[in-house]
């Protein structure tokens, strides 16, 4: 029986993980979870799983809500990382945003098994988290579909020779605007941005997929997870989202990792790791392989991807600035305060405004993160649409 904690259980990845746990209650026990605003859903989950502890990260939580957990005999923590003081085997970090970094670092310091969906953790403080993973013999299993695919491809190819690998290539669907012209993208509305053609995800990552900020964040995540520099990392558009990652070898050949675009595959892989997950969804029918094609990423349509790629290659504090500026701009967009097209300029502004400086602790990176958010707020002050 695996004791699992899920941070961000009320989200899209959290829901997928619960589906897997519900299918195998002999194997998994949900010992704790966090939610932010969805109290009703959290209550429903707790009634079924009877966890030992929960955490609500919303600072404006009502006193009655805390009282409810106490009455139910469930330990309550205000901070997600405090939840990691209970006994557990694995934690799935599936909250959205750089807020996840502290919990990821805490689990790494404890030498635990971390199932990481929250890419922002590694984007913000990848060097510190990876150092702690190595020092404390923690296990980090990626849940982002592309990284899960690379993890599996690399595992298989280790049997051959890892020096034979030339590039790790991530695929991107291209989002809802792949077939639009740059002029059409300028006219886009919020409902168009939130209509992802292949993946069903939370709002923030859906916006990031439309701008391709998500792919830039994923390159940053991959560079930490797999210890690769930007000469050995690439991304390409593959609109059907069947191939999630590609290994390019020095001998000119490639390996693809293929599955339907459903998060159940990477989440199940991580939950069962190092054992094989049971059959959950059917394989892609070989007849569907004719749909597989690739395109280059157009800088005119996806400027934010290239801004992010450059920030990632610079390293240091720049990935953190890129991420935090984007998080702030996306939340303003979701609140209908700015337009989608204003996001890249806001990110670029924050990157230009903050001078390079050393950062060697999580606190340093959190300070940079806050600085970038404040700069974006200031940038839009008085300019809201
Ligand atoms: N969705 C996907 O298919 C997918 C794929 C790959 C990677 N990811 C990554 O997985 C993470 C989660 O994505 P998602 O799509 O599942 O997001 P989501 O559906 O928006 O869910 C986010 C979760 O985080 C909680 N949350 C929101 N604000 C929070 C805060 N300030 N502090 C702590 N918790 C907060 C939410 O709680 P409430 O709902 O209770 O407010 C919810 O449980 C992201 O880092 C994303 O990039 C997602």
CSV table of C-alpha atoms and ligand atoms in Angstrom, one decimal:
chain,number,residue,atom,x,y,z
A,1,UNK,CA,0.0,0.0,0.0
A,2,UNK,CA,1.5,3.3,-1.1
A,3,UNK,CA,0.7,6.4,1.0
A,4,UNK,CA,0.2,9.2,-1.4
A,5,UNK,CA,-0.1,13.0,-0.9
A,6,UNK,CA,-1.6,15.0,-3.8
A,7,UNK,CA,-1.0,18.8,-3.8
A,8,UNK,CA,-3.6,20.5,-6.0
A,9,UNK,CA,-6.1,17.6,-5.9
A,10,UNK,CA,-9.0,19.8,-7.2
A,11,UNK,CA,-7.2,20.6,-10.4
A,12,UNK,CA,-7.1,18.8,-13.8
A,13,UNK,CA,-3.9,16.7,-13.0
A,14,UNK,CA,-5.3,16.1,-9.5
A,15,UNK,CA,-8.5,14.7,-10.9
A,16,UNK,CA,-6.6,12.4,-13.3
A,17,UNK,CA,-4.5,11.1,-10.4
A,18,UNK,CA,-7.7,10.4,-8.3
A,19,UNK,CA,-9.2,8.4,-11.2
A,20,UNK,CA,-6.1,6.1,-11.1
A,21,UNK,CA,-6.2,5.8,-7.3
A,22,UNK,CA,-10.0,5.0,-7.4
A,23,UNK,CA,-9.2,2.2,-9.8
A,24,UNK,CA,-6.7,0.6,-7.5
A,25,UNK,CA,-7.7,1.2,-3.9
A,26,UNK,CA,-5.7,-1.9,-2.7
A,27,UNK,CA,-2.5,-0.3,-4.0
A,28,UNK,CA,-2.9,3.4,-3.0
A,29,UNK,CA,-4.1,5.3,0.1
A,30,UNK,CA,-4.6,9.0,-0.2
A,31,UNK,CA,-3.1,10.1,3.1
A,32,UNK,CA,-3.2,13.9,2.5
A,33,UNK,CA,-4.1,16.5,-0.1
A,34,UNK,CA,-4.2,20.3,-0.7
A,35,UNK,CA,-6.8,22.4,-2.4
A,36,UNK,CA,-7.0,26.2,-2.8
A,37,UNK,CA,-10.6,27.4,-3.4
A,38,UNK,CA,-12.7,24.3,-4.1
A,39,UNK,CA,-13.9,23.4,-0.6
A,40,UNK,CA,-16.9,21.4,-1.8
A,41,UNK,CA,-14.8,19.1,-4.0
A,42,UNK,CA,-12.3,18.7,-1.2
A,43,UNK,CA,-15.1,17.6,1.1
A,44,UNK,CA,-16.3,15.0,-1.4
A,45,UNK,CA,-12.8,13.6,-1.8
A,46,UNK,CA,-12.3,13.4,1.9
A,47,UNK,CA,-15.5,11.6,2.5
A,48,UNK,CA,-14.4,8.8,0.2
A,49,UNK,CA,-10.7,8.6,1.1
A,50,UNK,CA,-10.7,9.6,4.8
A,51,UNK,CA,-7.2,11.2,4.6
A,52,UNK,CA,-5.1,11.9,7.7
A,53,UNK,CA,-4.5,15.6,6.8
A,54,UNK,CA,-5.5,18.3,4.4
A,55,UNK,CA,-4.2,21.8,3.6
A,56,UNK,CA,-6.0,24.8,2.1
A,57,UNK,CA,-3.6,27.3,0.6
A,58,UNK,CA,-6.2,30.1,0.3
A,59,UNK,CA,-5.1,32.9,2.7
A,60,UNK,CA,-8.8,34.0,2.8
A,61,UNK,CA,-10.1,30.7,4.1
A,62,UNK,CA,-13.2,31.0,6.3
A,63,UNK,CA,-13.0,29.9,10.0
A,64,UNK,CA,-15.9,27.5,9.5
A,65,UNK,CA,-13.9,25.7,6.8
A,66,UNK,CA,-11.0,25.0,9.2
A,67,UNK,CA,-13.6,24.0,11.9
A,68,UNK,CA,-15.1,21.5,9.5
A,69,UNK,CA,-11.8,19.6,9.1
A,70,UNK,CA,-11.2,19.6,12.8
A,71,UNK,CA,-14.7,18.2,13.5
A,72,UNK,CA,-14.1,15.5,10.9
A,73,UNK,CA,-10.9,14.5,12.9
A,74,UNK,CA,-8.7,15.5,9.9
A,75,UNK,CA,-5.5,17.4,10.6
A,76,UNK,CA,-5.5,20.8,9.0
A,77,UNK,CA,-2.4,22.7,7.7
A,78,UNK,CA,-2.4,26.2,6.3
A,79,UNK,CA,0.8,25.7,4.4
A,80,UNK,CA,1.2,22.9,1.8
A,81,UNK,CA,4.7,22.1,2.8
A,82,UNK,CA,3.6,21.4,6.4
A,83,UNK,CA,1.4,18.7,5.1
A,84,UNK,CA,4.6,16.9,4.2
A,85,UNK,CA,5.3,16.4,7.9
A,86,UNK,CA,2.9,13.4,7.9
A,87,UNK,CA,4.0,9.9,7.0
A,88,UNK,CA,3.9,9.3,3.2
A,89,UNK,CA,5.7,7.5,0.4
A,90,UNK,CA,5.1,9.7,-2.6
A,91,UNK,CA,3.9,13.3,-3.3
A,92,UNK,CA,2.3,14.4,-6.5
A,93,UNK,CA,2.9,18.1,-6.9
A,94,UNK,CA,0.0,19.3,-9.1
A,95,UNK,CA,-0.6,22.8,-8.0
A,96,UNK,CA,-0.3,25.5,-10.6
A,97,UNK,CA,2.5,28.2,-10.5
A,98,UNK,CA,5.8,28.8,-8.7
A,99,UNK,CA,4.0,28.5,-5.4
A,100,UNK,CA,4.8,24.7,-5.8
A,101,UNK,CA,8.5,25.2,-5.5
A,102,UNK,CA,8.7,25.2,-1.7
A,103,UNK,CA,6.8,21.9,-1.4
A,104,UNK,CA,8.9,20.3,-4.1
A,105,UNK,CA,12.1,21.4,-2.3
A,106,UNK,CA,10.7,20.2,1.1
A,107,UNK,CA,10.0,16.7,-0.4
A,108,UNK,CA,13.5,16.6,-2.0
A,109,UNK,CA,15.1,17.5,1.3
A,110,UNK,CA,13.2,14.6,2.9
A,111,UNK,CA,14.6,12.2,0.2
A,112,UNK,CA,11.0,11.3,-0.9
A,113,UNK,CA,9.5,10.2,-4.2
A,114,UNK,CA,8.3,13.3,-6.0
A,115,UNK,CA,5.9,13.0,-8.9
A,116,UNK,CA,6.3,16.4,-10.5
A,117,UNK,CA,3.6,18.0,-12.6
A,118,UNK,CA,4.3,21.5,-11.4
A,119,UNK,CA,7.0,22.5,-14.0
A,120,UNK,CA,7.2,26.0,-12.4
A,121,UNK,CA,9.1,24.4,-9.5
A,122,UNK,CA,12.0,23.5,-11.7
A,123,UNK,CA,11.8,26.6,-13.8
A,124,UNK,CA,12.0,28.8,-10.8
A,125,UNK,CA,14.6,27.0,-8.7
A,126,UNK,CA,15.7,24.0,-10.7
A,127,UNK,CA,19.4,24.1,-9.7
A,128,UNK,CA,18.5,24.1,-6.0
A,129,UNK,CA,15.9,21.4,-6.2
A,130,UNK,CA,18.0,19.1,-8.4
A,131,UNK,CA,20.9,19.5,-6.0
A,132,UNK,CA,18.7,18.5,-3.0
A,133,UNK,CA,17.3,15.5,-5.0
A,134,UNK,CA,20.8,14.2,-5.6
A,135,UNK,CA,22.1,15.0,-2.1
A,136,UNK,CA,19.1,13.4,-0.3
A,137,UNK,CA,18.7,10.5,-2.8
A,138,UNK,CA,15.1,11.6,-3.5
A,139,UNK,CA,13.4,10.3,-6.7
A,140,UNK,CA,12.0,12.8,-9.1
A,141,UNK,CA,9.6,11.3,-11.7
A,142,UNK,CA,8.3,13.8,-14.2
A,143,UNK,CA,4.5,14.0,-14.9
A,144,UNK,CA,4.5,16.6,-17.7
A,145,UNK,CA,3.7,14.3,-20.7
A,146,UNK,CA,6.7,15.3,-22.8
A,147,UNK,CA,9.1,14.8,-19.9
A,148,UNK,CA,7.5,11.6,-18.8
A,149,UNK,CA,8.0,10.4,-22.4
A,150,UNK,CA,11.7,11.5,-22.4
A,151,UNK,CA,12.2,9.9,-19.1
A,152,UNK,CA,11.0,6.6,-20.5
A,153,UNK,CA,12.9,6.9,-23.8
A,154,UNK,CA,16.1,7.7,-21.9
A,155,UNK,CA,15.6,4.8,-19.6
A,156,UNK,CA,15.3,2.5,-22.6
A,157,UNK,CA,18.2,4.0,-24.4
A,158,UNK,CA,20.5,3.8,-21.3
A,159,UNK,CA,20.7,0.1,-22.1
A,160,UNK,CA,22.5,1.2,-25.3
A,161,UNK,CA,24.7,4.2,-24.6
A,162,UNK,CA,23.6,7.7,-23.4
A,163,UNK,CA,26.5,9.3,-25.3
A,164,UNK,CA,24.8,8.4,-28.5
A,165,UNK,CA,22.1,10.9,-27.9
A,166,UNK,CA,22.3,14.2,-29.9
A,167,UNK,CA,19.1,16.0,-28.9
A,168,UNK,CA,16.0,15.8,-26.8
A,169,UNK,CA,13.0,17.1,-28.7
A,170,UNK,CA,9.7,18.1,-27.1
A,171,UNK,CA,6.6,18.3,-29.2
A,172,UNK,CA,3.9,21.1,-29.0
A,173,UNK,CA,0.4,21.0,-30.4
A,174,UNK,CA,0.7,24.6,-31.5
A,175,UNK,CA,-2.5,25.4,-29.5
A,176,UNK,CA,-5.6,26.9,-31.0
A,177,UNK,CA,-3.8,29.4,-33.3
A,178,UNK,CA,-1.5,27.1,-35.3
A,179,UNK,CA,-3.4,27.7,-38.5
A,180,UNK,CA,-4.0,31.4,-37.8
A,181,UNK,CA,-2.0,34.2,-39.3
A,182,UNK,CA,-0.1,36.6,-36.9
A,183,UNK,CA,-2.7,39.3,-37.9
A,184,UNK,CA,-5.6,36.9,-36.9
A,185,UNK,CA,-3.9,36.1,-33.6
A,186,UNK,CA,-3.9,39.9,-32.9
A,187,UNK,CA,-7.8,39.8,-33.1
A,188,UNK,CA,-8.2,36.8,-30.8
A,189,UNK,CA,-10.7,36.7,-27.9
A,190,UNK,CA,-10.4,35.0,-24.5
A,191,UNK,CA,-12.8,32.1,-25.4
A,192,UNK,CA,-10.6,31.3,-28.5
A,193,UNK,CA,-7.5,31.2,-26.2
A,194,UNK,CA,-9.2,28.8,-23.8
A,195,UNK,CA,-10.2,26.3,-26.5
A,196,UNK,CA,-7.3,23.9,-26.7
A,197,UNK,CA,-7.6,21.6,-29.8
A,198,UNK,CA,-6.1,18.4,-28.2
A,199,UNK,CA,-5.5,18.6,-24.5
A,200,UNK,CA,-8.1,19.2,-21.7
A,201,UNK,CA,-6.2,21.1,-19.0
A,202,UNK,CA,-6.4,23.9,-16.3
A,203,UNK,CA,-6.9,27.5,-17.5
A,204,UNK,CA,-3.4,28.8,-16.9
A,205,UNK,CA,-1.6,26.0,-18.8
A,206,UNK,CA,-4.2,26.3,-21.6
A,207,UNK,CA,-3.3,30.0,-22.0
A,208,UNK,CA,0.4,29.1,-21.9
A,209,UNK,CA,-0.2,26.5,-24.6
A,210,UNK,CA,-1.8,29.1,-26.9
A,211,UNK,CA,1.2,31.5,-26.4
A,212,UNK,CA,3.7,28.6,-26.4
A,213,UNK,CA,5.1,30.0,-23.2
A,214,UNK,CA,4.4,26.4,-22.0
A,215,UNK,CA,6.9,25.0,-24.4
A,216,UNK,CA,9.5,27.5,-23.3
A,217,UNK,CA,8.9,26.5,-19.6
A,218,UNK,CA,9.1,22.8,-20.6
A,219,UNK,CA,12.6,23.4,-22.2
A,220,UNK,CA,13.7,24.9,-18.9
A,221,UNK,CA,12.2,22.0,-17.0
A,222,UNK,CA,13.9,19.5,-19.4
A,223,UNK,CA,17.3,21.2,-19.0
A,224,UNK,CA,17.2,20.6,-15.2
A,225,UNK,CA,15.6,17.1,-15.3
A,226,UNK,CA,18.0,15.7,-17.9
A,227,UNK,CA,21.1,17.9,-17.3
A,228,UNK,CA,21.1,19.1,-20.9
A,229,UNK,CA,22.1,22.5,-22.3
A,230,UNK,CA,20.1,24.3,-25.0
A,231,UNK,CA,22.3,23.0,-27.8
A,232,UNK,CA,20.9,19.6,-27.0
A,233,UNK,CA,17.2,20.6,-26.5
A,234,UNK,CA,14.6,21.5,-29.1
A,235,UNK,CA,10.9,21.8,-29.7
A,236,UNK,CA,8.7,21.2,-32.7
A,237,UNK,CA,5.0,21.5,-33.5
A,238,UNK,CA,3.1,18.2,-33.9
A,239,UNK,CA,-0.6,19.1,-34.1
A,240,UNK,CA,-2.1,15.7,-33.3
A,241,UNK,CA,-0.3,15.4,-29.9
A,242,UNK,CA,0.3,11.7,-30.4
A,243,UNK,CA,4.1,11.9,-30.3
A,244,UNK,CA,5.1,13.6,-27.0
A,245,UNK,CA,8.9,13.5,-27.2
A,246,UNK,CA,11.6,12.4,-29.6
A,247,UNK,CA,15.2,11.3,-29.0
A,248,UNK,CA,17.6,12.1,-31.8
A,249,UNK,CA,20.7,10.0,-31.9
A,250,UNK,CA,24.2,10.8,-33.2
A,251,UNK,CA,23.8,8.2,-35.9
A,252,UNK,CA,20.9,10.2,-37.5
A,253,UNK,CA,18.0,8.0,-36.2
A,254,UNK,CA,15.1,9.0,-33.9
A,255,UNK,CA,13.0,7.3,-31.3
A,256,UNK,CA,9.4,8.6,-30.7
A,257,UNK,CA,7.2,8.0,-27.6
A,258,UNK,CA,3.6,7.8,-28.7
A,259,UNK,CA,0.3,7.7,-26.8
A,260,UNK,CA,-3.1,9.4,-27.0
A,261,UNK,CA,-3.1,13.0,-25.6
A,262,UNK,CA,-4.4,12.1,-22.2
A,263,UNK,CA,-2.6,12.8,-18.9
A,264,UNK,CA,-3.6,9.4,-17.5
A,265,UNK,CA,-0.5,7.9,-19.2
A,266,UNK,CA,2.2,10.1,-17.5
A,267,UNK,CA,0.3,10.3,-14.2
A,268,UNK,CA,-0.1,6.5,-14.0
A,269,UNK,CA,3.5,6.0,-15.0
A,270,UNK,CA,4.7,8.2,-12.2
A,271,UNK,CA,2.3,6.7,-9.6
A,272,UNK,CA,3.3,3.1,-10.3
A,273,UNK,CA,7.0,3.9,-10.9
A,274,UNK,CA,9.3,1.9,-10.8
A,275,UNK,CA,6.7,-0.7,-11.6
A,276,UNK,CA,4.7,-0.8,-14.8
A,277,UNK,CA,1.3,0.8,-14.8
A,278,UNK,CA,-1.6,-1.5,-15.6
A,279,UNK,CA,-3.4,-1.1,-19.0
A,280,UNK,CA,-5.4,2.1,-18.6
A,281,UNK,CA,-6.1,3.4,-22.1
A,282,UNK,CA,-5.8,1.6,-25.5
A,283,UNK,CA,-2.6,2.1,-27.6
A,284,UNK,CA,-2.8,4.4,-30.6
A,285,UNK,CA,-4.0,2.4,-33.6
A,286,UNK,CA,-1.2,1.9,-36.1
A,287,UNK,CA,-3.5,3.2,-38.8
A,288,UNK,CA,-3.5,6.6,-37.1
A,289,UNK,CA,0.2,7.0,-37.6
A,290,UNK,CA,-0.5,8.6,-41.0
A,291,UNK,CA,-1.5,11.7,-39.0
A,292,UNK,CA,2.0,12.2,-37.7
A,293,UNK,CA,3.7,15.3,-39.1
A,294,UNK,CA,5.9,18.1,-37.8
A,295,UNK,CA,6.3,21.8,-38.3
A,296,UNK,CA,8.8,24.4,-37.2
A,297,UNK,CA,7.7,27.0,-34.6
A,298,UNK,CA,7.0,30.4,-36.3
A,299,UNK,CA,8.5,33.3,-34.3
A,300,UNK,CA,5.9,35.7,-35.7
A,301,UNK,CA,3.1,33.6,-34.2
A,302,UNK,CA,4.7,32.6,-31.0
A,303,UNK,CA,7.1,35.4,-29.9
A,304,UNK,CA,6.8,34.4,-26.2
A,305,UNK,CA,8.4,31.0,-27.0
A,306,UNK,CA,11.5,32.6,-28.3
A,307,UNK,CA,11.7,35.1,-25.5
A,308,UNK,CA,11.5,32.1,-23.1
A,309,UNK,CA,14.1,30.0,-25.0
A,310,UNK,CA,16.6,32.9,-24.8
A,311,UNK,CA,15.8,33.4,-21.0
A,312,UNK,CA,16.3,29.6,-20.5
A,313,UNK,CA,19.7,29.6,-22.3
A,314,UNK,CA,20.9,32.6,-20.2
A,315,UNK,CA,20.0,30.6,-17.1
A,316,UNK,CA,20.5,32.0,-13.5
A,317,UNK,CA,17.6,34.3,-12.5
A,318,UNK,CA,16.2,34.7,-16.0
A,319,UNK,CA,13.9,31.6,-16.2
A,320,UNK,CA,12.4,32.7,-12.9
A,321,UNK,CA,11.7,36.2,-14.2
A,322,UNK,CA,10.2,34.8,-17.4
A,323,UNK,CA,7.9,32.5,-15.4
A,324,UNK,CA,6.8,34.9,-12.8
A,325,UNK,CA,6.1,37.7,-15.3
A,326,UNK,CA,4.1,35.3,-17.4
A,327,UNK,CA,2.1,34.1,-14.3
A,328,UNK,CA,1.2,37.6,-13.4
A,329,UNK,CA,0.3,38.6,-17.0
A,330,UNK,CA,-1.8,35.4,-17.5
A,331,UNK,CA,-3.7,36.1,-14.2
A,332,UNK,CA,-4.5,39.6,-15.5
A,333,UNK,CA,-5.6,38.2,-18.8
A,334,UNK,CA,-7.9,35.6,-17.0
A,335,UNK,CA,-9.4,38.5,-15.0
A,336,UNK,CA,-10.1,40.3,-18.3
A,337,UNK,CA,-7.8,43.1,-17.5
A,338,UNK,CA,-5.3,42.8,-20.4
A,339,UNK,CA,-5.4,41.2,-23.8
A,340,UNK,CA,-3.7,37.9,-24.8
A,341,UNK,CA,-1.5,39.8,-27.2
A,342,UNK,CA,0.0,41.9,-24.4
A,343,UNK,CA,1.5,39.0,-22.6
A,344,UNK,CA,4.9,38.7,-24.5
A,345,UNK,CA,5.7,42.4,-24.2
A,346,UNK,CA,5.1,42.3,-20.4
A,347,UNK,CA,7.4,39.4,-20.0
A,348,UNK,CA,10.1,41.0,-22.1
A,349,UNK,CA,9.7,44.2,-20.1
A,350,UNK,CA,10.4,42.3,-16.8
A,351,UNK,CA,13.4,40.5,-18.3
A,352,UNK,CA,14.9,43.8,-19.4
A,353,UNK,CA,14.2,45.6,-16.1
A,354,UNK,CA,15.8,43.2,-13.6
A,355,UNK,CA,19.6,43.2,-13.7
A,356,UNK,CA,21.5,40.0,-13.6
A,357,UNK,CA,22.3,39.0,-10.0
A,358,UNK,CA,23.4,35.9,-8.1
A,359,UNK,CA,20.7,33.7,-6.5
A,360,UNK,CA,21.7,30.7,-4.5
A,361,UNK,CA,18.7,29.9,-2.2
A,362,UNK,CA,15.0,29.4,-2.7
A,363,UNK,CA,14.4,32.7,-0.8
A,364,UNK,CA,16.6,34.5,-3.4
A,365,UNK,CA,14.5,33.0,-6.3
A,366,UNK,CA,11.3,33.8,-4.5
A,367,UNK,CA,12.4,37.5,-4.2
A,368,UNK,CA,13.2,37.6,-7.9
A,369,UNK,CA,9.8,36.0,-8.6
A,370,UNK,CA,8.0,38.7,-6.6
A,371,UNK,CA,10.1,41.5,-8.2
A,372,UNK,CA,9.0,40.3,-11.7
A,373,UNK,CA,5.3,40.2,-10.6
A,374,UNK,CA,5.5,43.7,-9.3
A,375,UNK,CA,7.1,45.0,-12.5
A,376,UNK,CA,4.3,43.5,-14.6
A,377,UNK,CA,1.7,45.0,-12.3
A,378,UNK,CA,3.4,48.4,-12.6
A,379,UNK,CA,3.7,48.0,-16.4
A,380,UNK,CA,0.0,47.6,-16.8
A,381,UNK,CA,-1.0,50.2,-14.2
A,382,UNK,CA,-3.5,52.6,-15.8
A,383,UNK,CA,-3.4,50.6,-19.1
A,384,UNK,CA,-6.0,48.0,-18.3
A,385,UNK,CA,-8.3,47.2,-21.3
B,1,LIG,N1,-3.4,19.9,-16.9
B,1,LIG,C1,-2.6,19.2,-17.6
B,1,LIG,O1,-2.9,18.4,-18.5
B,1,LIG,C2,-1.1,19.4,-17.3
B,1,LIG,C3,-0.1,18.8,-18.1
B,1,LIG,C4,1.2,18.9,-17.8
B,1,LIG,C5,1.6,19.7,-16.7
B,1,LIG,N2,0.7,20.3,-16.0
B,1,LIG,C6,1.1,21.1,-14.9
B,1,LIG,O2,0.5,20.7,-13.7
B,1,LIG,C7,0.2,21.8,-12.8
B,1,LIG,C8,-1.3,21.8,-12.5
B,1,LIG,O3,-2.0,22.0,-13.7
B,1,LIG,P1,-3.6,21.8,-13.9
B,1,LIG,O4,-3.9,22.0,-15.3
B,1,LIG,O5,-4.0,20.6,-13.1
B,1,LIG,O6,-4.0,23.1,-13.0
B,1,LIG,P2,-5.5,23.5,-12.5
B,1,LIG,O7,-6.5,22.6,-13.1
B,1,LIG,O8,-5.7,24.9,-12.7
B,1,LIG,O9,-5.4,23.1,-11.0
B,1,LIG,C9,-4.6,23.8,-10.1
B,1,LIG,C10,-4.6,23.2,-8.7
B,1,LIG,O10,-3.8,24.1,-7.9
B,1,LIG,C11,-4.6,24.7,-6.9
B,1,LIG,N3,-4.2,26.1,-6.7
B,1,LIG,C12,-4.7,27.2,-7.4
B,1,LIG,N4,-4.0,28.3,-7.0
B,1,LIG,C13,-3.2,27.9,-5.9
B,1,LIG,C14,-2.4,28.6,-5.0
B,1,LIG,N5,-2.2,29.9,-5.1
B,1,LIG,N6,-1.7,27.9,-4.1
B,1,LIG,C15,-1.8,26.5,-4.0
B,1,LIG,N7,-2.7,25.8,-4.8
B,1,LIG,C16,-3.3,26.5,-5.8
B,1,LIG,C17,-6.1,24.5,-7.4
B,1,LIG,O11,-6.9,24.5,-6.3
B,1,LIG,P3,-8.5,24.9,-6.4
B,1,LIG,O12,-9.0,24.2,-7.6
B,1,LIG,O13,-9.1,24.3,-5.1
B,1,LIG,O14,-8.6,26.4,-6.5
B,1,LIG,C18,-6.0,23.2,-8.1
B,1,LIG,O15,-6.0,22.1,-7.2
B,1,LIG,C19,0.7,23.0,-13.5
B,1,LIG,O16,2.0,23.3,-13.1
B,1,LIG,C20,0.8,22.6,-15.0
B,1,LIG,O17,1.7,23.3,-15.7
B,1,LIG,C21,-0.7,20.2,-16.2
